[in-house]
């Protein structure tokens, strides 16, 4: 469900924020029913029009490289003639169905809306878009044509129904009422609505016709969040966790209704609701997206339930200590970093253990056997390992020097309360691994790191060939793992104030994001560099692939390898397209205590290259 929620929100935001059309008179916030547990309302912001040119350049490169046609040729050239003929017929019918739709107008729409309502066991989704009236007519007609095509292709087994509802015509798949999904489309003036439920469309149309409808946008928590956040110039997303979890608790009732006398169903209901209760700690989460210059900015306000710390998930994420001086962990030249209070896995383990004991008493024998095994080997998962780590962690990467060819060093630190026990377990693990013939031949060992007190180097022949020197050790209550001793030395020097940290670095100041007070999470990513690196890797694979194909040719014939050769031939073109996406430069995200009780605030800034600027000179 979270994946679907994230994907739907991302799709709406990505399309809507590129739109260069003037705002329409229609207000889609009027169409959000009070029962929606999620909605995304996005609109065009002229400040982001310049980003459309970047996207157009990506698409132009994709077309110039003929990636689509070439890929289609690779696939169709190996299809049986009859299958190719059928596929061609279907494709031509699809093209005819939507031939009159101006998809550029849809992509450049004034407003987008998506909302979800849980109806019994089904999560119903509805989308709405504001277009010019002529574009709306064409778009609706195209969707109806597609529905009619499905009906024809199924021999009428999926019939079409057409109904009138308050100045709108609703076209639906006329499925039996016991089928929970009834895909439908309707047009209300310049608004086109598409939904998995005809009932949801009827509700939305009725609300659009109402001068003062009761909408989710008027929810007191929505109003409270909007007051505490910047103006949503580009988009506003609201997730009602309390409502969603309440609806989820109703699922067992639905199941019991199907078979009231089924004891297993009754037990499932109790177990399901007990499990939901352990994770139901989100009251709401509201997100606004806005623009400042060449920065795409996002602010997320989330509020936990008053009793969050009484639930397993709440105990796992609320007991850690925030970072008071997070900048002192990060070298000034860092190319990527992440700090997080994290999740206390001991609380998760203890909560699950208690849940199983309470809800599944028949599992006690298995739990006792698991405990006996731990006693036998002398390692206790919870006491020895999970309780040693409270969840806080730091990860950072930085270059080994100033020149462009400098290698990237990395360090990860985890807060550790029992270093002696963890060190003992590490040595036991390495000693056991050394008994494996392959690793024995690799001369696996854990030895004192030269010149780095309290740290040990993991040695292996393969590491030496790769010029890798992974080290692990403990310092000031943290377990620290580094890619090389030099990485740990630099990390500790920064932490002790002996080397410059990120606080005054230009790379940090560019984001114009306040960092006063403790923070729960911080992350920085050089997206543009990552994109360019990905394109370089694709080019390298394309260059090396012929050598591996030559080796494979000894086992397979030319005809078998031909499709692979053709696909490899696409890689340089794909790399060109990927490289065009590096107009998104860098991203910084910081999470801290929120402005209202029991809340958190997560702010994110993404730097986008200004028109005409090079990669090296882009500024916020």
Coordinates of C-alpha atoms in Angstrom, one line a residue:
X1 CA 0.0 0.0 0.0
X2 CA 2.8 2.4 0.8
X3 CA 4.5 1.6 -2.5
X4 CA 1.2 2.4 -4.4
X5 CA 0.8 5.6 -2.4
X6 CA 4.3 6.7 -3.1
X7 CA 4.1 5.8 -6.8
X8 CA 0.8 7.6 -7.3
X9 CA 2.0 10.7 -5.6
X10 CA 5.3 10.8 -7.5
X11 CA 3.6 10.4 -10.9
X12 CA 1.1 13.2 -10.2
X13 CA 3.8 15.5 -8.9
X14 CA 6.3 14.8 -11.7
X15 CA 3.8 15.6 -14.4
X16 CA 2.0 18.5 -12.8
X17 CA 5.1 20.5 -11.8
X18 CA 6.3 20.7 -15.4
X19 CA 3.1 22.3 -16.7
X20 CA 3.4 25.7 -18.5
X21 CA -0.3 26.5 -18.6
X22 CA -2.2 29.3 -16.8
X23 CA -4.3 28.4 -13.7
X24 CA -7.8 27.3 -14.4
X25 CA -11.0 28.4 -12.7
X26 CA -11.8 24.9 -11.5
X27 CA -10.8 24.1 -8.0
X28 CA -10.1 20.4 -7.7
X29 CA -9.8 20.6 -3.9
X30 CA -13.6 20.7 -3.9
X31 CA -13.7 17.1 -5.3
X32 CA -11.8 15.4 -2.4
X33 CA -14.3 13.4 -0.3
X34 CA -13.9 13.5 3.5
X35 CA -13.3 9.7 3.5
X36 CA -10.0 10.0 1.5
X37 CA -7.0 8.8 3.5
X38 CA -4.6 10.2 0.8
X39 CA -4.8 13.0 -1.7
X40 CA -2.3 14.7 -4.0
X41 CA -3.3 18.2 -5.4
X42 CA -0.8 19.6 -7.8
X43 CA -0.8 22.7 -10.0
X44 CA 1.3 24.6 -12.5
X45 CA 3.9 26.9 -11.1
X46 CA 5.5 29.2 -13.7
X47 CA 8.8 29.3 -11.7
X48 CA 9.5 25.8 -12.9
X49 CA 8.8 26.3 -16.6
X50 CA 12.5 26.3 -17.4
X51 CA 12.7 22.6 -16.3
X52 CA 10.4 21.7 -19.2
X53 CA 13.2 22.5 -21.6
X54 CA 15.5 20.0 -19.8
X55 CA 12.9 17.3 -20.0
X56 CA 12.3 18.1 -23.7
X57 CA 16.0 17.8 -24.3
X58 CA 16.0 14.3 -22.7
X59 CA 13.0 13.3 -24.9
X60 CA 14.7 14.8 -28.0
X61 CA 17.8 12.7 -27.4
X62 CA 15.7 9.6 -26.9
X63 CA 14.1 10.2 -30.2
X64 CA 17.3 11.1 -32.1
X65 CA 18.9 7.9 -30.8
X66 CA 15.8 5.9 -32.0
X67 CA 15.9 3.8 -28.9
X68 CA 12.2 3.0 -29.0
X69 CA 12.1 1.9 -32.7
X70 CA 15.3 0.0 -32.3
X71 CA 14.1 -1.9 -29.3
X72 CA 10.8 -2.6 -31.0
X73 CA 12.7 -4.0 -34.0
X74 CA 14.7 -6.3 -31.8
X75 CA 11.6 -7.7 -30.2
X76 CA 9.4 -8.0 -33.3
X77 CA 12.1 -9.4 -35.6
X78 CA 11.9 -12.6 -33.6
X79 CA 8.2 -13.0 -33.3
X80 CA 6.3 -15.6 -35.3
X81 CA 4.5 -14.0 -38.2
X82 CA 1.0 -14.7 -36.9
X83 CA 1.9 -13.3 -33.5
X84 CA 3.4 -10.2 -35.1
X85 CA 0.3 -9.7 -37.2
X86 CA -1.9 -9.9 -34.1
X87 CA 0.3 -7.6 -32.1
X88 CA 0.3 -5.1 -35.0
X89 CA -3.5 -5.1 -35.2
X90 CA -3.8 -4.5 -31.4
X91 CA -1.2 -1.6 -31.6
X92 CA -3.0 0.0 -34.5
X93 CA -6.4 -0.2 -32.7
X94 CA -4.8 1.4 -29.6
X95 CA -3.4 4.2 -31.7
X96 CA -6.7 4.7 -33.4
X97 CA -8.5 4.8 -30.1
X98 CA -6.4 7.6 -28.7
X99 CA -5.4 9.2 -32.0
X100 CA -7.2 12.5 -31.3
X101 CA -5.9 12.9 -27.8
X102 CA -3.4 15.8 -27.3
X103 CA -1.2 14.1 -24.7
X104 CA 1.0 17.2 -24.5
X105 CA -2.0 19.1 -23.3
X106 CA -2.7 16.4 -20.7
X107 CA 1.0 16.5 -19.6
X108 CA 0.7 20.3 -19.3
X109 CA -2.6 20.4 -17.5
X110 CA -3.4 23.2 -15.1
X111 CA -4.2 21.0 -12.1
X112 CA -4.0 17.3 -11.2
X113 CA -5.7 15.5 -8.4
X114 CA -5.4 12.0 -7.1
X115 CA -7.2 10.7 -4.0
X116 CA -7.7 7.3 -2.5
X117 CA -10.6 5.9 -0.4
X118 CA -10.6 2.5 1.2
X119 CA -13.9 0.8 0.6
X120 CA -14.0 -2.5 2.5
X121 CA -10.9 -4.5 1.4
X122 CA -10.3 -2.4 -1.7
X123 CA -8.4 0.8 -2.0
X124 CA -10.2 2.9 -4.7
X125 CA -8.2 5.5 -6.6
X126 CA -9.5 8.5 -8.5
X127 CA -7.6 10.9 -10.8
X128 CA -8.8 14.3 -12.1
X129 CA -7.2 16.7 -14.5
X130 CA -8.2 20.2 -15.6
X131 CA -7.8 20.9 -19.4
X132 CA -9.4 23.2 -21.9
X133 CA -12.9 22.1 -22.7
X134 CA -11.9 20.8 -26.2
X135 CA -8.9 18.9 -24.8
X136 CA -11.1 17.5 -22.1
X137 CA -13.6 16.2 -24.6
X138 CA -10.8 14.6 -26.7
X139 CA -9.2 13.0 -23.6
X140 CA -12.5 11.6 -22.4
X141 CA -13.3 10.3 -25.8
X142 CA -9.9 8.6 -26.0
X143 CA -10.4 6.8 -22.7
X144 CA -13.9 5.7 -23.7
X145 CA -12.5 4.4 -27.0
X146 CA -10.0 2.3 -25.0
X147 CA -12.7 0.9 -22.9
X148 CA -14.8 0.0 -25.9
X149 CA -11.7 -1.7 -27.4
X150 CA -11.4 -3.9 -24.3
X151 CA -15.1 -4.7 -24.5
X152 CA -14.7 -5.8 -28.2
X153 CA -11.5 -7.7 -27.6
X154 CA -13.2 -9.7 -24.8
X155 CA -16.2 -10.5 -27.0
X156 CA -18.5 -8.4 -24.9
X157 CA -17.7 -10.2 -21.7
X158 CA -16.7 -6.8 -20.3
X159 CA -19.7 -4.7 -21.2
X160 CA -19.9 -0.9 -21.1
X161 CA -22.5 1.1 -19.2
X162 CA -23.3 4.8 -19.7
X163 CA -25.1 6.8 -17.0
X164 CA -25.9 10.5 -16.5
X165 CA -25.0 12.2 -13.2
X166 CA -25.3 15.9 -12.6
X167 CA -24.0 17.4 -15.9
X168 CA -21.6 14.6 -16.5
X169 CA -21.7 11.3 -18.4
X170 CA -20.1 8.4 -16.6
X171 CA -18.8 5.6 -18.8
X172 CA -18.0 2.4 -16.8
X173 CA -17.2 -1.2 -17.3
X174 CA -20.5 -2.8 -16.4
X175 CA -19.2 -5.5 -14.1
X176 CA -21.2 -7.4 -11.5
X177 CA -21.7 -5.4 -8.3
X178 CA -19.8 -8.0 -6.3
X179 CA -16.7 -7.1 -8.3
X180 CA -15.0 -4.3 -6.2
X181 CA -13.4 -2.5 -9.1
X182 CA -15.5 -0.7 -11.8
X183 CA -13.1 1.4 -13.9
X184 CA -14.9 4.5 -15.0
X185 CA -14.4 7.9 -16.7
X186 CA -16.4 11.1 -16.8
X187 CA -16.1 14.7 -17.9
X188 CA -17.5 17.6 -15.9
X189 CA -16.9 20.7 -18.1
X190 CA -13.1 21.1 -18.3
X191 CA -12.4 18.4 -15.7
X192 CA -11.8 14.8 -16.7
X193 CA -12.1 12.2 -13.9
X194 CA -10.9 8.6 -14.1
X195 CA -11.5 6.1 -11.3
X196 CA -11.5 2.5 -10.3
X197 CA -15.0 3.1 -8.9
X198 CA -18.0 4.7 -10.6
X199 CA -19.3 5.6 -7.1
X200 CA -16.2 7.7 -6.5
X201 CA -16.8 9.6 -9.7
X202 CA -20.4 10.3 -8.8
X203 CA -19.3 11.6 -5.4
X204 CA -16.6 13.8 -7.0
X205 CA -19.0 15.2 -9.7
X206 CA -21.6 16.0 -7.0
X207 CA -19.0 17.8 -4.9
X208 CA -17.8 19.9 -8.0
X209 CA -21.4 20.9 -8.5
X210 CA -21.8 21.9 -4.8
X211 CA -21.0 25.6 -4.0
X212 CA -19.7 24.6 -0.5
X213 CA -19.1 20.9 -0.3
X214 CA -17.7 19.1 2.8
X215 CA -14.2 18.2 1.6
X216 CA -11.1 16.6 3.0
X217 CA -9.4 19.9 2.4
X218 CA -11.5 21.4 5.2
X219 CA -10.3 18.8 7.7
X220 CA -9.0 20.6 10.8
X221 CA -5.8 18.7 10.6
X222 CA -5.3 19.8 6.9
X223 CA -5.9 23.4 7.9
X224 CA -3.5 23.1 10.8
X225 CA -0.8 21.6 8.6
X226 CA -1.2 24.3 5.9
X227 CA -0.8 27.0 8.6
X228 CA 2.4 25.5 9.8
X229 CA 4.0 24.9 6.4
X230 CA 5.1 27.2 3.5
X231 CA 2.5 27.9 0.7
X232 CA 2.1 24.8 -1.6
X233 CA 3.0 26.6 -4.8
X234 CA 3.5 23.3 -6.7
X235 CA 1.7 20.6 -4.8
X236 CA 0.1 19.5 -1.6
X237 CA -0.1 15.9 -0.4
X238 CA -2.0 14.8 2.7
X239 CA -1.9 11.3 4.2
X240 CA -4.4 10.6 6.9
X241 CA -2.7 7.7 8.9
X242 CA -5.4 7.7 11.6
X243 CA -8.2 7.2 9.0
X244 CA -6.3 4.6 7.0
X245 CA -5.5 2.4 10.1
X246 CA -9.1 2.7 11.2
X247 CA -10.3 1.4 7.8
X248 CA -7.7 -1.4 8.0
X249 CA -9.1 -2.5 11.3
X250 CA -12.4 -2.9 9.5
X251 CA -11.0 -5.6 7.2
X252 CA -11.4 -8.5 9.6
X253 CA -15.1 -7.6 10.1
X254 CA -15.5 -7.8 6.3
X255 CA -13.9 -11.3 6.3
X256 CA -16.0 -12.5 9.3
X257 CA -19.2 -11.4 7.4
X258 CA -18.3 -13.9 4.6
X259 CA -18.4 -16.8 7.1
X260 CA -19.7 -15.7 10.6
X261 CA -19.2 -19.2 12.1
X262 CA -15.6 -19.7 11.0
X263 CA -13.4 -19.8 14.1
X264 CA -10.2 -19.2 12.0
X265 CA -11.7 -16.0 10.6
X266 CA -12.5 -14.8 14.1
X267 CA -9.0 -15.6 15.3
X268 CA -7.5 -13.9 12.2
X269 CA -9.5 -10.7 13.1
X270 CA -8.0 -10.5 16.5
X271 CA -4.4 -11.2 15.3
X272 CA -4.7 -8.8 12.4
X273 CA -6.0 -5.9 14.5
X274 CA -3.4 -6.6 17.2
X275 CA -0.7 -6.4 14.6
X276 CA -2.1 -3.2 13.1
X277 CA -2.1 -1.6 16.6
X278 CA 1.6 -2.1 16.9
X279 CA 2.3 0.1 13.8
X280 CA -0.6 2.6 13.9
X281 CA 1.4 5.6 15.2
X282 CA 1.0 8.1 12.4
X283 CA -1.8 10.6 12.9
X284 CA -1.1 12.5 9.6
X285 CA 1.6 13.5 7.2
X286 CA 1.3 16.7 5.1
X287 CA 3.7 17.6 2.3
X288 CA 4.0 20.9 0.4
X289 CA 6.2 21.4 -2.6
X290 CA 7.3 24.9 -3.6
X291 CA 10.0 26.7 -5.6
X292 CA 12.7 29.3 -4.7
X293 CA 14.8 30.3 -7.6
X294 CA 16.5 27.2 -9.0
X295 CA 15.6 25.2 -6.0
X296 CA 12.8 22.6 -5.7
X297 CA 11.9 22.6 -2.1
X298 CA 9.7 20.2 -0.1
X299 CA 8.5 20.5 3.5
X300 CA 6.8 17.5 5.3
X301 CA 5.0 17.9 8.6
X302 CA 4.1 14.7 10.3
X303 CA 2.4 14.1 13.6
X304 CA 2.4 11.0 15.7
X305 CA -0.5 9.7 17.8
X306 CA -0.4 10.7 21.5
X307 CA 0.2 7.1 22.6
X308 CA 2.9 6.4 19.9
X309 CA 5.5 5.4 22.4
X310 CA 3.2 2.6 23.7
X311 CA 3.3 0.8 20.4
X312 CA 6.2 -1.4 19.1
X313 CA 7.0 0.9 16.1
X314 CA 6.9 4.0 18.3
X315 CA 9.3 2.5 20.9
X316 CA 11.6 1.5 18.1
X317 CA 11.9 5.0 16.6
X318 CA 11.4 7.4 19.5
X319 CA 14.0 6.4 22.0
X320 CA 17.1 7.5 20.2
X321 CA 19.1 10.7 20.8
X322 CA 19.0 13.4 18.2
X323 CA 22.3 14.8 16.7
X324 CA 23.1 18.1 18.5
X325 CA 26.2 18.7 16.4
X326 CA 25.7 16.7 13.3
X327 CA 27.9 18.9 11.1
X328 CA 30.9 17.9 13.2
X329 CA 30.7 14.4 11.8
X330 CA 31.0 15.5 8.1
X331 CA 34.3 16.4 6.3
X332 CA 34.0 19.7 4.4
X333 CA 34.8 17.9 1.1
X334 CA 32.2 15.2 1.6
X335 CA 30.4 14.0 -1.6
X336 CA 27.6 12.2 0.2
X337 CA 26.5 11.7 3.7
X338 CA 23.6 10.4 5.9
X339 CA 22.9 10.6 9.6
X340 CA 19.9 9.0 11.2
X341 CA 18.6 8.2 14.6
X342 CA 17.4 5.0 12.9
X343 CA 15.4 2.1 14.3
X344 CA 16.1 0.2 17.5
X345 CA 16.0 -3.4 16.3
X346 CA 15.9 -4.6 19.9
X347 CA 12.5 -3.0 20.4
X348 CA 11.3 -4.6 17.1
X349 CA 12.6 -8.0 18.1
X350 CA 11.2 -7.8 21.7
X351 CA 7.8 -6.6 20.3
X352 CA 7.5 -9.4 17.8
X353 CA 8.6 -12.0 20.4
X354 CA 6.0 -10.7 22.8
X355 CA 3.4 -10.6 20.1
X356 CA 4.0 -14.2 19.1
X357 CA 3.9 -15.4 22.7
X358 CA 0.6 -13.6 23.2
X359 CA -1.2 -14.4 20.0
X360 CA 0.3 -17.8 19.1
X361 CA 0.8 -19.8 22.4
X362 CA 1.3 -22.9 20.3
X363 CA 4.5 -21.4 19.1
X364 CA 6.1 -21.5 22.5
X365 CA 7.9 -24.9 21.8
X366 CA 9.6 -23.3 18.8
X367 CA 10.6 -20.3 20.8
X368 CA 12.1 -22.5 23.5
X369 CA 14.1 -24.4 20.8
X370 CA 15.4 -21.2 19.4
X371 CA 16.5 -20.1 22.9
X372 CA 18.2 -23.4 23.4
X373 CA 20.2 -23.1 20.2
X374 CA 21.4 -19.7 21.2
X375 CA 22.5 -21.1 24.6
X376 CA 24.3 -23.9 22.8
X377 CA 26.4 -21.7 20.5
X378 CA 26.9 -19.0 23.1
X379 CA 25.4 -16.2 21.1
X380 CA 22.2 -14.5 22.0
X381 CA 20.7 -12.5 19.1
X382 CA 18.9 -9.9 21.3
X383 CA 21.1 -9.6 24.3
X384 CA 24.5 -9.8 22.6
X385 CA 23.8 -8.1 19.2
X386 CA 20.5 -6.2 19.0
X387 CA 20.8 -4.6 22.4
X388 CA 24.3 -3.4 21.6
X389 CA 23.0 -1.1 18.8
X390 CA 20.4 1.6 19.6
X391 CA 19.9 2.6 15.9
X392 CA 21.9 5.8 15.5
X393 CA 24.2 5.7 12.5
X394 CA 26.4 8.0 10.3
X395 CA 27.6 7.3 6.8
X396 CA 29.9 9.5 4.8
X397 CA 31.9 9.4 1.6
X398 CA 34.7 11.8 0.5
X399 CA 37.6 11.9 -1.9
X400 CA 41.1 10.9 -0.8
X401 CA 42.6 14.0 -2.3
X402 CA 42.0 17.2 -4.3
X403 CA 42.7 15.9 -7.9
X404 CA 39.9 14.5 -10.1
X405 CA 41.4 11.0 -10.1
X406 CA 41.3 10.7 -6.3
X407 CA 39.5 7.6 -5.1
X408 CA 36.4 7.8 -3.0
X409 CA 36.7 6.8 0.7
X410 CA 33.8 5.8 2.9
X411 CA 33.0 5.4 6.6
X412 CA 30.0 4.1 8.4
X413 CA 29.5 4.5 12.2
X414 CA 26.9 2.9 14.4
X415 CA 26.3 3.7 18.0
X416 CA 27.4 0.7 20.1
X417 CA 27.0 0.2 23.8
X418 CA 28.9 -3.1 24.1
X419 CA 32.0 -2.9 22.0
X420 CA 33.9 -5.7 23.8
X421 CA 31.1 -8.2 23.0
X422 CA 30.8 -7.1 19.4
X423 CA 34.6 -7.3 18.9
X424 CA 34.6 -10.8 20.4
X425 CA 31.8 -11.9 18.1
X426 CA 33.6 -10.5 15.1
X427 CA 36.7 -12.5 15.9
X428 CA 34.6 -15.6 16.4
X429 CA 32.9 -15.1 13.0
X430 CA 36.3 -14.6 11.2
X431 CA 37.8 -17.7 13.0
X432 CA 34.8 -19.8 11.8
X433 CA 35.0 -18.4 8.2
X434 CA 38.7 -19.3 8.1
X435 CA 37.7 -22.9 8.3
X436 CA 36.1 -22.7 4.8
X437 CA 38.6 -23.9 2.3
X438 CA 38.1 -21.0 -0.2
X439 CA 38.5 -18.4 2.5
X440 CA 41.4 -20.3 4.0
X441 CA 43.1 -20.1 0.6
X442 CA 42.4 -16.3 0.6
X443 CA 44.2 -16.0 3.9
X444 CA 41.3 -14.3 5.6
X445 CA 42.3 -12.7 8.9
X446 CA 41.5 -9.8 11.2
X447 CA 44.6 -8.1 12.4
X448 CA 45.5 -4.8 14.1
X449 CA 45.4 -1.9 11.8
X450 CA 48.8 -0.2 11.5
X451 CA 48.9 3.3 13.0
X452 CA 45.2 3.2 14.0
X453 CA 44.7 2.4 17.6
X454 CA 41.6 0.4 18.5
X455 CA 41.0 -0.7 14.9
X456 CA 41.6 -3.9 13.0
X457 CA 42.0 -4.6 9.3
X458 CA 40.2 -7.4 7.5
X459 CA 42.7 -9.0 5.3
X460 CA 42.1 -11.2 2.3
X461 CA 44.0 -11.9 -0.9
X462 CA 41.1 -10.5 -3.0
X463 CA 41.1 -7.3 -1.0
X464 CA 44.9 -6.9 -1.7
X465 CA 44.3 -7.3 -5.4
X466 CA 41.6 -4.7 -5.4
X467 CA 43.7 -2.4 -3.2
X468 CA 41.0 -2.4 -0.6
X469 CA 41.8 -2.2 3.2
X470 CA 38.6 -2.4 5.1
X471 CA 39.0 -1.6 8.8
X472 CA 36.7 -1.9 11.8
X473 CA 37.0 -0.6 15.3
X474 CA 35.4 1.3 18.2
X475 CA 35.8 4.9 19.3
X476 CA 33.8 6.9 21.9
X477 CA 30.8 4.6 21.9
X478 CA 30.6 4.0 18.2
X479 CA 31.5 1.1 16.0
X480 CA 33.3 2.5 12.9
X481 CA 33.8 0.7 9.6
X482 CA 36.0 2.3 6.9
X483 CA 37.0 1.4 3.4
X484 CA 40.7 2.2 4.3
X485 CA 42.6 3.3 7.4
X486 CA 43.0 6.8 5.8
X487 CA 39.2 7.1 5.7
X488 CA 38.9 6.4 9.4
X489 CA 41.8 8.7 10.2
X490 CA 40.1 11.6 8.4
X491 CA 36.7 10.8 9.9
X492 CA 38.1 10.8 13.4
X493 CA 40.1 14.0 12.8
X494 CA 36.9 15.8 11.7
X495 CA 35.0 14.5 14.7
X496 CA 37.7 15.7 17.1
X497 CA 37.8 19.1 15.5
X498 CA 41.3 18.6 14.0
X499 CA 40.0 18.9 10.4
X500 CA 37.4 21.2 8.8
X501 CA 33.8 20.0 8.8
X502 CA 30.8 20.8 6.6
X503 CA 29.5 23.7 8.6
X504 CA 31.2 26.5 6.6
X505 CA 31.6 24.6 3.4
X506 CA 30.2 26.3 0.2
X507 CA 28.6 23.0 -0.8
X508 CA 26.4 23.2 2.3
X509 CA 25.6 26.9 2.3
X510 CA 24.2 26.7 -1.2
X511 CA 21.0 25.0 0.1
X512 CA 20.0 27.9 2.3
X513 CA 18.4 25.5 4.8
X514 CA 18.5 26.3 8.5
X515 CA 20.0 23.7 10.8
X516 CA 19.6 25.2 14.3
X517 CA 19.0 22.7 17.0
X518 CA 19.1 18.9 17.2
X519 CA 18.2 16.9 14.0
X520 CA 16.9 13.3 13.7
X521 CA 18.0 12.7 10.1
X522 CA 20.2 14.4 7.5
X523 CA 21.1 13.2 4.1
X524 CA 23.0 14.7 1.2
X525 CA 23.3 13.2 -2.3
X526 CA 25.0 14.6 -5.4
X527 CA 22.3 13.4 -7.8
X528 CA 24.0 14.9 -10.9
X529 CA 27.3 13.2 -10.2
X530 CA 25.5 9.9 -9.6
X531 CA 23.7 10.2 -13.0
X532 CA 26.9 11.0 -14.8
X533 CA 28.6 8.0 -13.1
X534 CA 25.7 5.7 -14.1
X535 CA 26.1 6.9 -17.7
X536 CA 29.8 6.2 -17.6
X537 CA 29.2 2.7 -16.2
X538 CA 26.7 2.0 -19.1
X539 CA 29.4 3.1 -21.6
X540 CA 32.0 0.9 -19.9
X541 CA 29.7 -2.1 -20.0
X542 CA 29.1 -1.4 -23.7
X543 CA 32.8 -1.3 -24.3
X544 CA 33.6 -4.4 -22.4
X545 CA 30.6 -6.5 -23.6
X546 CA 32.2 -7.6 -26.9
X547 CA 35.0 -9.4 -25.0
X548 CA 32.5 -11.3 -22.9
X549 CA 30.4 -12.1 -26.0
X550 CA 33.5 -13.5 -27.7
X551 CA 34.0 -15.8 -24.7
X552 CA 30.3 -16.8 -24.8
X553 CA 30.4 -17.5 -28.5
X554 CA 32.4 -20.7 -27.7
X555 CA 29.3 -22.0 -26.0
X556 CA 26.5 -20.5 -28.1
X557 CA 25.9 -19.9 -31.8
X558 CA 25.8 -16.5 -33.6
X559 CA 22.0 -16.6 -33.9
X560 CA 21.6 -17.1 -30.2
X561 CA 23.9 -14.2 -29.4
X562 CA 22.5 -11.8 -32.0
X563 CA 19.7 -10.4 -29.7
X564 CA 22.2 -9.8 -27.0
X565 CA 24.5 -8.1 -29.4
X566 CA 21.7 -5.8 -30.6
X567 CA 20.7 -5.0 -27.0
X568 CA 24.3 -4.1 -26.2
X569 CA 24.3 -1.9 -29.2
X570 CA 21.6 0.2 -27.5
X571 CA 23.7 0.9 -24.5
X572 CA 25.7 3.9 -25.8
X573 CA 22.5 5.6 -26.8
X574 CA 20.9 4.9 -23.4
X575 CA 24.0 6.4 -21.8
X576 CA 23.5 9.6 -23.8
X577 CA 19.9 9.8 -22.6
X578 CA 20.8 9.1 -19.0
X579 CA 23.6 11.8 -19.1
X580 CA 21.0 14.4 -20.2
X581 CA 19.2 13.9 -16.9
X582 CA 21.9 15.5 -14.8
X583 CA 20.2 18.9 -14.7
X584 CA 19.1 17.8 -11.2
X585 CA 22.2 18.7 -9.3
X586 CA 22.2 17.9 -5.5
X587 CA 19.7 17.2 -2.7
X588 CA 19.8 17.9 1.0
X589 CA 17.2 16.6 3.5
X590 CA 17.0 17.4 7.2
X591 CA 14.4 16.0 9.7
X592 CA 13.9 17.6 13.1
X593 CA 11.3 18.3 15.7
X594 CA 8.2 19.9 14.2
X595 CA 6.4 23.2 15.1
X596 CA 3.3 21.5 16.6
X597 CA 3.2 19.1 19.6
X598 CA 4.3 15.5 18.9
X599 CA 5.4 16.2 15.4
X600 CA 8.4 16.1 13.0
X601 CA 9.4 18.4 10.2
X602 CA 11.4 17.1 7.2
X603 CA 12.7 19.7 4.8
X604 CA 14.3 18.9 1.5
X605 CA 16.0 21.1 -1.1
X606 CA 16.9 19.9 -4.6
X607 CA 19.2 22.1 -6.7
X608 CA 18.4 22.4 -10.4
X609 CA 20.9 23.7 -12.9
X610 CA 20.0 27.2 -14.1
X611 CA 19.5 27.6 -17.9
X612 CA 22.9 28.2 -19.6
X613 CA 25.0 27.1 -16.7
X614 CA 27.6 24.3 -17.0
X615 CA 27.9 21.4 -14.6
X616 CA 30.8 23.0 -12.8
X617 CA 29.2 26.5 -12.3
X618 CA 25.6 25.7 -11.4
X619 CA 24.4 27.7 -8.4
X620 CA 21.2 27.7 -6.3

